[in-house]
PDB file of C-alpha atoms in Angstrom:
ATOM      1  CA  MET A   1     -13.779 -11.674  10.585  1.00  0.00           C
ATOM      2  CA  VAL A   2     -11.300 -14.325  11.664  1.00  0.00           C
ATOM      3  CA  GLU A   3     -11.390 -15.854  15.116  1.00  0.00           C
ATOM      4  CA  SER A   4      -8.123 -16.842  16.756  1.00  0.00           C
ATOM      5  CA  GLY A   5      -8.152 -20.316  18.246  1.00  0.00           C
ATOM      6  CA  ARG A   6     -11.091 -22.686  18.260  1.00  0.00           C
ATOM      7  CA  GLU A   7     -14.756 -22.137  19.003  1.00  0.00           C
ATOM      8  CA  PRO A   8     -14.906 -18.577  20.384  1.00  0.00           C
ATOM      9  CA  GLY A   9     -14.411 -18.729  24.133  1.00  0.00           C
ATOM     10  CA  GLN A  10     -16.520 -21.886  24.401  1.00  0.00           C
ATOM     11  CA  GLU A  11     -14.216 -24.922  24.475  1.00  0.00           C
ATOM     12  CA  THR A  12     -11.778 -23.550  26.998  1.00  0.00           C
ATOM     13  CA  GLY A  13     -14.403 -21.685  29.020  1.00  0.00           C
ATOM     14  CA  ALA A  14     -12.321 -18.546  28.586  1.00  0.00           C
ATOM     15  CA  PRO A  15     -14.417 -15.393  28.848  1.00  0.00           C
ATOM     16  CA  PHE A  16     -12.065 -13.428  26.574  1.00  0.00           C
ATOM     17  CA  GLY A  17     -10.666 -13.982  23.108  1.00  0.00           C
ATOM     18  CA  ILE A  18      -9.067 -12.217  20.177  1.00  0.00           C
ATOM     19  CA  ALA A  19     -10.577 -11.793  16.716  1.00  0.00           C
ATOM     20  CA  GLU A  20      -9.324 -10.082  13.547  1.00  0.00           C
ATOM     21  CA  VAL A  21     -11.409  -7.704  11.450  1.00  0.00           C
ATOM     22  CA  THR A  22     -11.674  -8.351   7.734  1.00  0.00           C
ATOM     23  CA  GLY A  23     -13.624  -5.972   5.548  1.00  0.00           C
ATOM     24  CA  VAL A  24     -14.849  -2.396   5.851  1.00  0.00           C
ATOM     25  CA  SER A  25     -18.364  -2.671   7.285  1.00  0.00           C
ATOM     26  CA  MET A  26     -17.336  -1.116  10.621  1.00  0.00           C
ATOM     27  CA  VAL A  27     -15.238   1.790   9.282  1.00  0.00           C
ATOM     28  CA  PRO A  28     -14.453   4.271  10.862  1.00  0.00           C
ATOM     29  CA  THR A  29     -14.722   2.483  14.244  1.00  0.00           C
ATOM     30  CA  LEU A  30     -12.781  -0.594  13.130  1.00  0.00           C
ATOM     31  CA  LEU A  31     -10.413  -0.986  10.201  1.00  0.00           C
ATOM     32  CA  HIS A  32      -9.462  -4.036   8.137  1.00  0.00           C
ATOM     33  CA  GLY A  33      -6.686  -5.822  10.042  1.00  0.00           C
ATOM     34  CA  ASP A  34      -7.606  -4.531  13.510  1.00  0.00           C
ATOM     35  CA  ARG A  35      -7.491  -7.081  16.307  1.00  0.00           C
ATOM     36  CA  LEU A  36     -10.345  -7.164  18.822  1.00  0.00           C
ATOM     37  CA  PHE A  37     -10.494  -8.126  22.495  1.00  0.00           C
ATOM     38  CA  VAL A  38     -13.838  -9.908  22.789  1.00  0.00           C
ATOM     39  CA  HIS A  39     -15.668 -10.529  26.087  1.00  0.00           C
ATOM     40  CA  TYR A  40     -17.781 -13.635  25.523  1.00  0.00           C
ATOM     41  CA  GLY A  41     -21.032 -13.822  27.437  1.00  0.00           C
ATOM     42  CA  ALA A  42     -20.857 -10.145  28.442  1.00  0.00           C
ATOM     43  CA  ARG A  43     -24.013  -8.178  29.164  1.00  0.00           C
ATOM     44  CA  LEU A  44     -25.174  -6.527  25.945  1.00  0.00           C
ATOM     45  CA  ARG A  45     -27.020  -3.296  25.361  1.00  0.00           C
ATOM     46  CA  PRO A  46     -27.842  -1.074  22.388  1.00  0.00           C
ATOM     47  CA  GLY A  47     -24.786   0.704  21.022  1.00  0.00           C
ATOM     48  CA  ASN A  48     -22.316  -2.080  21.864  1.00  0.00           C
ATOM     49  CA  VAL A  49     -20.093  -3.542  19.149  1.00  0.00           C
ATOM     50  CA  ALA A  50     -20.492  -7.324  19.182  1.00  0.00           C
ATOM     51  CA  VAL A  51     -19.170 -10.486  17.554  1.00  0.00           C
ATOM     52  CA  LEU A  52     -21.932 -12.699  16.214  1.00  0.00           C
ATOM     53  CA  ARG A  53     -22.586 -15.592  13.921  1.00  0.00           C
ATOM     54  CA  HIS A  54     -24.004 -14.611  10.558  1.00  0.00           C
ATOM     55  CA  PRO A  55     -27.683 -15.665  10.631  1.00  0.00           C
ATOM     56  CA  LEU A  56     -27.594 -17.094   7.089  1.00  0.00           C
ATOM     57  CA  GLN A  57     -24.097 -18.645   7.250  1.00  0.00           C
ATOM     58  CA  GLN A  58     -23.459 -19.608  10.848  1.00  0.00           C
ATOM     59  CA  ASP A  59     -19.873 -20.741  10.327  1.00  0.00           C
ATOM     60  CA  LEU A  60     -19.050 -17.091   9.519  1.00  0.00           C
ATOM     61  CA  LEU A  61     -18.325 -14.677  12.375  1.00  0.00           C
ATOM     62  CA  ILE A  62     -19.137 -10.994  11.863  1.00  0.00           C
ATOM     63  CA  VAL A  63     -18.776  -7.854  13.932  1.00  0.00           C
ATOM     64  CA  LYS A  64     -21.614  -5.316  14.046  1.00  0.00           C
ATOM     65  CA  ARG A  65     -23.114  -2.657  16.284  1.00  0.00           C
ATOM     66  CA  LEU A  66     -26.185  -3.665  18.287  1.00  0.00           C
ATOM     67  CA  ILE A  67     -28.821  -1.054  17.494  1.00  0.00           C
ATOM     68  CA  GLU A  68     -31.923  -2.213  19.356  1.00  0.00           C
ATOM     69  CA  ARG A  69     -33.804  -5.214  20.686  1.00  0.00           C
ATOM     70  CA  ARG A  70     -36.724  -6.299  18.541  1.00  0.00           C
ATOM     71  CA  ASP A  71     -39.060  -9.276  18.591  1.00  0.00           C
ATOM     72  CA  GLY A  72     -36.830 -12.252  17.966  1.00  0.00           C
ATOM     73  CA  GLY A  73     -33.446 -10.676  18.690  1.00  0.00           C
ATOM     74  CA  TRP A  74     -31.095  -7.808  17.853  1.00  0.00           C
ATOM     75  CA  TRP A  75     -31.193  -5.357  14.951  1.00  0.00           C
ATOM     76  CA  VAL A  76     -27.519  -4.900  13.980  1.00  0.00           C
ATOM     77  CA  LEU A  77     -25.814  -2.458  11.622  1.00  0.00           C
ATOM     78  CA  GLY A  78     -22.288  -1.778  10.448  1.00  0.00           C
ATOM     79  CA  ASP A  79     -20.899   1.694  11.132  1.00  0.00           C
ATOM     80  CA  ASN A  80     -20.183   2.138   7.412  1.00  0.00           C
ATOM     81  CA  PRO A  81     -23.579   2.944   5.837  1.00  0.00           C
ATOM     82  CA  ASP A  82     -22.284   2.105   2.344  1.00  0.00           C
ATOM     83  CA  ALA A  83     -21.305  -1.470   3.268  1.00  0.00           C
ATOM     84  CA  GLU A  84     -23.831  -4.285   3.102  1.00  0.00           C
ATOM     85  CA  GLY A  85     -24.207  -7.349   5.261  1.00  0.00           C
ATOM     86  CA  ASP A  86     -26.225  -6.324   8.306  1.00  0.00           C
ATOM     87  CA  SER A  87     -29.858  -6.466   9.461  1.00  0.00           C
ATOM     88  CA  ARG A  88     -30.941  -4.496   6.405  1.00  0.00           C
ATOM     89  CA  VAL A  89     -30.088  -7.661   4.458  1.00  0.00           C
ATOM     90  CA  PHE A  90     -30.719 -10.559   6.877  1.00  0.00           C
ATOM     91  CA  GLY A  91     -33.126  -9.092   9.439  1.00  0.00           C
ATOM     92  CA  VAL A  92     -33.084  -9.595  13.193  1.00  0.00           C
ATOM     93  CA  VAL A  93     -30.284 -11.712  14.721  1.00  0.00           C
ATOM     94  CA  PRO A  94     -31.425 -14.235  17.367  1.00  0.00           C
ATOM     95  CA  PRO A  95     -29.761 -13.701  20.788  1.00  0.00           C
ATOM     96  CA  SER A  96     -28.194 -17.169  20.618  1.00  0.00           C
ATOM     97  CA  LEU A  97     -26.037 -16.019  17.672  1.00  0.00           C
ATOM     98  CA  VAL A  98     -24.600 -12.992  19.521  1.00  0.00           C
ATOM     99  CA  LEU A  99     -21.391 -14.342  21.073  1.00  0.00           C
ATOM    100  CA  GLY A 100     -19.748 -11.449  22.859  1.00  0.00           C
ATOM    101  CA  ARG A 101     -19.034  -7.764  23.242  1.00  0.00           C
ATOM    102  CA  VAL A 102     -15.959  -6.094  21.760  1.00  0.00           C
ATOM    103  CA  ARG A 103     -14.091  -4.354  24.591  1.00  0.00           C
ATOM    104  CA  ALA A 104     -11.065  -2.966  22.757  1.00  0.00           C
ATOM    105  CA  ARG A 105      -9.235  -2.956  19.449  1.00  0.00           C
ATOM    106  CA  TYR A 106      -5.585  -2.740  18.588  1.00  0.00           C
ATOM    107  CA  ARG A 107      -3.628  -2.441  15.395  1.00  0.00           C
ATOM    108  CA  PRO A 108      -0.761  -4.911  15.048  1.00  0.00           C
ATOM    109  CA  VAL A 109       2.823  -3.723  15.116  1.00  0.00           C
ATOM    110  CA  THR A 110       4.190  -3.174  11.613  1.00  0.00           C
ATOM    111  CA  PRO A 111       6.540  -6.077  10.722  1.00  0.00           C
ATOM    112  CA  GLY A 112      10.212  -5.190  10.579  1.00  0.00           C
ATOM    113  CA  ARG A 113       9.769  -1.969  12.558  1.00  0.00           C
ATOM    114  CA  GLN A 114      12.293  -1.090  15.246  1.00  0.00           C
ATOM    115  CA  ARG A 115      11.060  -2.125  18.684  1.00  0.00           C
ATOM    116  CA  SER A 116      12.603   0.533  20.919  1.00  0.00           C
ATOM    117  CA  VAL A 117      10.818   1.679  24.078  1.00  0.00           C
ATOM    118  CA  GLY A 118       9.706   4.878  22.307  1.00  0.00           C
ATOM    119  CA  VAL A 119       8.272   2.991  19.349  1.00  0.00           C
ATOM    120  CA  VAL A 120       6.400   0.557  21.609  1.00  0.00           C
ATOM    121  CA  LEU A 121       4.999   3.404  23.735  1.00  0.00           C
ATOM    122  CA  SER A 122       3.951   5.271  20.595  1.00  0.00           C
ATOM    123  CA  TRP A 123       2.243   2.122  19.308  1.00  0.00           C
ATOM    124  CA  LEU A 124       0.442   1.614  22.628  1.00  0.00           C
ATOM    125  CA  PHE A 125      -0.778   5.206  22.659  1.00  0.00           C
ATOM    126  CA  SER A 126      -1.999   5.266  19.061  1.00  0.00           C
ATOM    127  CA  SER A 127      -3.054   1.675  18.385  1.00  0.00           C
ATOM    128  CA  VAL A 128      -4.820   0.357  21.486  1.00  0.00           C
ATOM    129  CA  ARG A 129      -8.278   1.846  22.055  1.00  0.00           C
ATOM    130  CA  PRO A 130     -11.398   0.799  23.936  1.00  0.00           C
ATOM    131  CA  VAL A 131     -14.426   0.256  21.713  1.00  0.00           C
ATOM    132  CA  ARG A 132     -17.183   2.324  23.245  1.00  0.00           C
ATOM    133  CA  SER A 133     -20.902   2.262  22.818  1.00  0.00           C
ATOM    134  CA  ALA A 134     -22.319   4.605  20.219  1.00  0.00           C
ATOM    135  CA  SER A 135     -24.192   7.728  21.143  1.00  0.00           C
ATOM    136  CA  TRP A 136     -27.985   7.739  20.900  1.00  0.00           C
ATOM    137  CA  ARG A 137     -27.695   9.606  17.589  1.00  0.00           C
ATOM    138  CA  LEU A 138     -25.890   6.692  15.913  1.00  0.00           C
ATOM    139  CA  ARG A 139     -28.305   4.134  17.378  1.00  0.00           C
ATOM    140  CA  ALA A 140     -31.290   6.121  16.126  1.00  0.00           C
ATOM    141  CA  ARG A 141     -30.396   5.985  12.434  1.00  0.00           C
TER     142      ARG A 141
END
């Protein structure tokens, strides 16, 4: 995951920021190249998709789904069960490493594409989506 700007939401005091997804650990919810609207310091609950610092490499930001609170922090998983790099590998994530909640995702406009009103409206309708909490069935896996 790549964070736009400096330290996520911290230096400017801004409660919102934009991040870019790299990798496939959150497929089908998020795809490689998606941009995320992140609400830093938001209230978190199980099922939310969140941006966090990797517990073993804290200069690396990752995006995962918060599954449940456990002693010592959050158990987090990617939505793609075949991808590695979540709590099954590194264990519980301390709350101090969870930076913010993902509120929405959008897919960037394809470079060189015509920018008529119809194309922009089509892009808005198909590419901008809120990122919702998972159902209890997903959290229970």
